[in-house]
Coordinates of N, CA, C and O in Angstrom, one line a residue:
M30 N 120.2 124.2 106.0 CA 120.2 123.2 104.4 C 118.9 123.4 103.9 O 117.7 123.3 104.5
N31 N 118.8 123.5 102.7 CA 117.4 123.4 102.2 C 117.1 122.2 101.6 O 117.4 121.3 100.7
H32 N 116.1 121.5 102.6 CA 115.9 120.0 102.1 C 114.8 119.8 100.9 O 115.0 118.6 100.2
A33 N 114.5 121.0 100.5 CA 113.5 120.7 99.0 C 114.4 120.2 98.2 O 114.0 119.5 97.1
N34 N 115.8 120.3 98.0 CA 116.7 119.9 97.0 C 117.2 118.6 97.4 O 117.9 118.2 96.8
T35 N 117.3 118.3 98.5 CA 117.7 117.1 99.0 C 116.9 115.8 99.6 O 117.3 114.6 99.6
D36 N 115.6 116.0 99.6 CA 114.6 115.3 100.2 C 114.3 114.1 99.0 O 114.1 114.5 97.8
H37 N 114.4 113.0 99.2 CA 113.8 111.7 98.4 C 114.7 112.0 97.0 O 113.6 111.7 96.1
P38 N 115.9 112.0 96.8 CA 116.4 111.9 95.6 C 115.9 110.8 94.9 O 115.5 110.7 93.6
G39 N 116.1 109.6 95.1 CA 115.3 108.3 94.5 C 114.1 108.7 94.0 O 113.8 108.3 93.0
F40 N 113.2 109.1 94.7 CA 111.9 109.5 94.1 C 112.1 110.4 93.0 O 111.1 110.2 92.1
V41 N 112.6 111.5 93.4 CA 112.7 112.3 92.4 C 113.3 111.9 91.0 O 112.7 112.1 89.9
A42 N 114.4 111.0 91.1 CA 114.7 110.5 89.7 C 114.0 109.4 89.0 O 113.6 109.7 87.7
L43 N 113.0 108.7 89.9 CA 112.3 107.9 89.7 C 111.0 108.7 88.6 O 110.7 108.2 87.7
S44 N 110.5 109.5 89.5 CA 109.8 110.5 89.1 C 110.0 111.3 87.6 O 109.1 111.2 86.5
A45 N 111.1 111.8 87.7 CA 111.5 112.2 86.4 C 111.8 111.3 85.2 O 111.3 111.7 84.1
R46 N 112.0 110.1 85.6 CA 112.1 109.1 84.4 C 110.9 108.6 84.0 O 110.5 108.5 82.7
L47 N 109.9 108.6 84.9 CA 108.4 108.2 84.6 C 107.7 109.5 83.7 O 107.0 109.2 82.7
T48 N 107.7 110.8 84.2 CA 107.3 112.0 83.7 C 107.8 112.5 82.5 O 107.2 113.3 81.8
G49 N 109.1 112.2 82.3 CA 109.9 112.9 81.2 C 110.3 114.5 81.8 O 110.7 115.2 80.8
R50 N 109.9 114.6 83.1 CA 110.6 116.1 83.4 C 111.7 116.3 84.3 O 112.2 115.2 84.6
D51 N 112.1 117.3 84.1 CA 113.7 117.5 84.7 C 113.3 117.4 86.3 O 112.4 117.7 87.0
E52 N 114.4 117.1 86.8 CA 114.5 116.8 88.3 C 114.3 118.0 88.9 O 113.4 118.1 90.1
D53 N 115.0 119.0 88.6 CA 114.9 120.3 89.3 C 113.7 121.0 89.1 O 113.1 121.8 90.2
E54 N 112.8 120.8 87.9 CA 111.5 121.1 87.7 C 110.6 120.6 88.7 O 109.8 121.1 89.5
L55 N 110.8 119.2 88.9 CA 110.1 118.4 89.8 C 110.1 119.1 91.2 O 109.2 119.3 92.0
R56 N 111.4 119.1 91.8 CA 111.7 119.8 93.1 C 111.2 121.2 93.2 O 110.7 121.5 94.4
A57 N 111.0 122.1 92.2 CA 110.8 123.5 92.5 C 109.0 123.4 92.8 O 108.6 124.4 93.0
T58 N 108.4 122.4 92.4 CA 106.9 122.3 92.5 C 106.8 122.3 94.2 O 105.6 122.6 94.9
G59 N 107.8 121.9 94.8 CA 107.7 121.6 96.5 C 106.7 120.3 96.9 O 106.4 120.3 98.0
L60 N 106.3 119.7 96.0 CA 105.6 118.4 96.3 C 106.1 117.1 96.3 O 105.6 116.2 96.4
V61 N 107.7 117.2 96.2 CA 108.0 115.9 96.2 C 107.8 115.2 97.7 O 107.5 114.1 97.5
R62 N 108.0 115.8 98.7 CA 107.6 115.0 99.9 C 106.4 114.5 100.2 O 106.0 113.3 100.2
L63 N 105.4 115.5 99.7 CA 104.0 115.1 99.5 C 104.0 113.7 98.7 O 102.9 113.2 99.1
Y64 N 104.3 113.9 97.5 CA 104.1 112.9 96.5 C 104.6 111.4 97.1 O 104.0 110.5 96.8
H65 N 105.9 111.7 97.6 CA 106.7 110.4 97.9 C 105.7 109.9 98.8 O 105.6 108.5 99.1
D66 N 104.9 110.7 100.1 CA 104.4 110.1 101.0 C 103.3 109.4 100.6 O 102.7 108.3 101.2
A67 N 102.8 110.1 99.6 CA 101.3 109.7 99.4 C 101.7 108.3 98.3 O 100.7 107.5 98.7
T68 N 102.4 108.2 97.9 CA 102.7 107.0 97.1 C 103.0 105.7 98.0 O 102.4 104.6 97.9
L69 N 103.6 106.2 99.1 CA 103.9 104.8 100.1 C 102.6 104.8 100.5 O 102.3 103.3 101.1
E70 N 101.9 105.4 100.9 CA 100.4 105.5 101.8 C 99.7 104.7 101.0 O 98.9 103.7 101.6
R71 N 99.6 104.7 99.7 CA 98.7 104.3 98.7 C 99.0 103.0 98.3 O 98.2 102.4 98.4
V72 N 100.3 102.6 98.2 CA 100.5 101.1 97.8 C 101.6 100.6 98.8 O 101.5 99.1 98.3
G73 N 102.0 100.9 99.8 CA 102.7 100.2 100.8 C 104.3 100.2 100.2 O 104.5 100.1 99.2
R74 N 105.2 100.2 101.3 CA 106.5 99.8 101.1 C 106.9 98.7 100.5 O 107.7 98.4 99.4
E75 N 106.3 97.4 100.6 CA 106.6 96.3 99.9 C 106.4 96.3 98.3 O 107.0 96.0 97.7
A76 N 104.7 97.0 97.9 CA 104.8 96.8 96.8 C 105.6 98.1 96.1 O 105.8 97.7 94.9
V77 N 106.1 99.1 96.6 CA 106.9 99.9 95.9 C 108.5 99.3 95.7 O 108.9 99.5 94.9
G78 N 108.7 98.4 96.7 CA 109.9 97.6 96.4 C 109.9 96.8 95.3 O 110.8 96.8 94.5
R79 N 108.6 95.9 95.2 CA 108.5 95.2 93.9 C 108.4 95.8 92.9 O 109.3 95.4 91.9
F80 N 107.9 97.0 92.6 CA 107.7 97.9 91.6 C 109.3 98.4 91.1 O 109.7 98.3 90.0
L81 N 110.1 98.8 92.4 CA 111.7 99.0 91.8 C 112.0 98.1 91.2 O 113.2 98.2 90.5
D82 N 112.1 96.9 91.9 CA 112.8 95.7 91.6 C 112.5 95.5 89.9 O 113.3 94.9 89.2
D83 N 111.1 95.5 89.8 CA 110.4 95.4 88.4 C 111.2 96.3 87.3 O 111.5 95.8 86.2
L84 N 111.2 97.5 88.0 CA 111.7 98.5 86.9 C 113.2 98.3 86.5 O 113.7 98.4 85.4
D85 N 114.0 98.0 87.6 CA 115.2 97.5 87.5 C 115.5 96.4 86.4 O 116.2 96.4 85.7
A86 N 114.6 95.5 86.6 CA 114.6 94.2 85.8 C 114.2 94.5 84.0 O 114.6 93.9 83.4
A87 N 113.5 95.7 84.2 CA 113.0 96.0 82.8 C 114.0 97.2 82.3 O 113.8 97.7 81.3
G88 N 115.3 97.2 83.0 CA 116.3 98.1 82.5 C 115.9 99.5 82.6 O 116.5 100.5 82.0
G89 N 115.1 99.8 83.5 CA 114.6 101.4 83.9 C 113.5 101.6 83.0 O 113.2 102.9 82.9
D90 N 113.0 101.0 81.9 CA 112.1 101.5 81.0 C 110.6 101.0 81.6 O 110.4 99.7 81.5
P91 N 110.1 102.1 82.0 CA 108.7 101.9 82.6 C 107.9 101.1 81.1 O 106.9 100.3 81.9
D92 N 108.0 101.4 80.2 CA 107.1 100.9 79.2 C 107.2 99.2 79.0 O 106.6 98.7 78.3
A93 N 108.5 98.8 79.7 CA 108.7 97.4 79.7 C 108.3 96.8 80.7 O 108.7 95.7 80.8
L94 N 107.9 97.4 81.6 CA 107.2 96.6 82.9 C 106.1 95.5 82.3 O 105.2 95.8 81.4
V95 N 106.3 94.6 83.0 CA 105.1 93.4 82.4 C 104.3 93.3 83.9 O 103.0 93.1 83.4
D96 N 104.4 93.3 85.1 CA 103.8 93.2 86.1 C 102.8 94.2 86.0 O 102.9 95.2 86.2
P97 N 101.1 93.7 86.3 CA 100.2 94.9 86.2 C 100.1 95.6 87.1 O 99.8 96.8 87.1
E98 N 100.6 95.2 88.6 CA 100.5 96.4 89.8 C 101.6 97.2 89.4 O 101.6 98.3 89.8
S99 N 102.9 96.7 88.9 CA 104.0 97.8 88.7 C 103.6 98.7 87.7 O 103.8 100.0 88.0
R100 N 103.0 98.2 86.6 CA 102.6 99.2 85.5 C 101.7 100.1 86.1 O 101.5 101.5 85.7
G101 N 100.6 99.7 87.1 CA 99.6 100.6 87.5 C 100.3 101.7 88.6 O 99.8 102.8 88.8
I102 N 101.4 101.1 89.2 CA 102.0 102.0 90.0 C 102.7 103.2 89.3 O 102.5 104.2 89.8
A103 N 103.5 102.8 88.2 CA 104.1 103.7 87.2 C 103.0 104.8 86.6 O 103.3 106.0 87.0
R104 N 101.9 104.3 86.6 CA 100.8 105.1 86.0 C 100.5 105.9 87.0 O 100.2 107.2 86.5
A105 N 100.1 105.7 88.0 CA 99.6 106.3 89.3 C 100.6 107.4 89.6 O 100.0 108.5 89.9
I106 N 101.9 107.2 89.5 CA 102.8 108.1 89.9 C 102.9 109.4 88.9 O 102.8 110.5 88.9
V107 N 102.6 108.9 87.8 CA 102.7 110.0 86.5 C 101.4 110.4 86.6 O 101.6 111.8 86.5
Q108 N 99.9 110.0 87.0 CA 98.9 111.0 87.2 C 99.1 111.8 88.5 O 98.6 113.0 88.1
L109 N 99.5 111.4 89.3 CA 99.9 112.4 90.4 C 100.6 113.7 90.2 O 100.4 114.5 90.4
W110 N 101.6 113.4 89.6 CA 102.5 114.6 89.0 C 101.8 115.4 88.2 O 101.8 116.4 88.2
R111 N 100.9 114.8 87.1 CA 100.6 115.4 85.8 C 99.1 116.1 86.8 O 98.8 117.3 86.1
T112 N 98.2 115.7 87.5 CA 97.0 116.1 88.2 C 96.8 116.5 89.6 O 96.0 117.2 90.0
G113 N 97.9 116.1 90.2 CA 98.1 116.2 91.8 C 97.0 115.3 92.3 O 96.6 115.3 93.4
V114 N 96.5 114.3 91.6 CA 95.4 113.1 92.2 C 95.8 112.0 91.8 O 96.3 111.4 90.7
W115 N 95.8 111.0 92.9 CA 96.2 109.7 92.6 C 94.9 108.7 92.4 O 93.7 109.3 92.5
P116 N 95.2 108.4 91.3 CA 93.8 107.6 90.6 C 93.2 106.6 91.3 O 93.6 106.3 92.3
P117 N 91.9 106.8 91.3 CA 90.7 105.4 92.2 C 91.2 104.3 92.2 O 91.8 103.9 91.0

């Protein structure tokens, strides 16, 4: 089984929503697992959970996020995908 296409589907969907890139394009980078793990390592599972709750409450629209921490997580994930670097 090719895990590159099945690992972390929620993170891929979230990343696609945040970056505007196609899920297959993100998977093709081979970076899904690395970026998923980096996100959890940087902000922790609890903060990611709050971010996902906030995003759900915002109707899935990252531009409608109100909480500064959640907005920061969204920006960081986008920067990670665009530059390969988590912001300082």
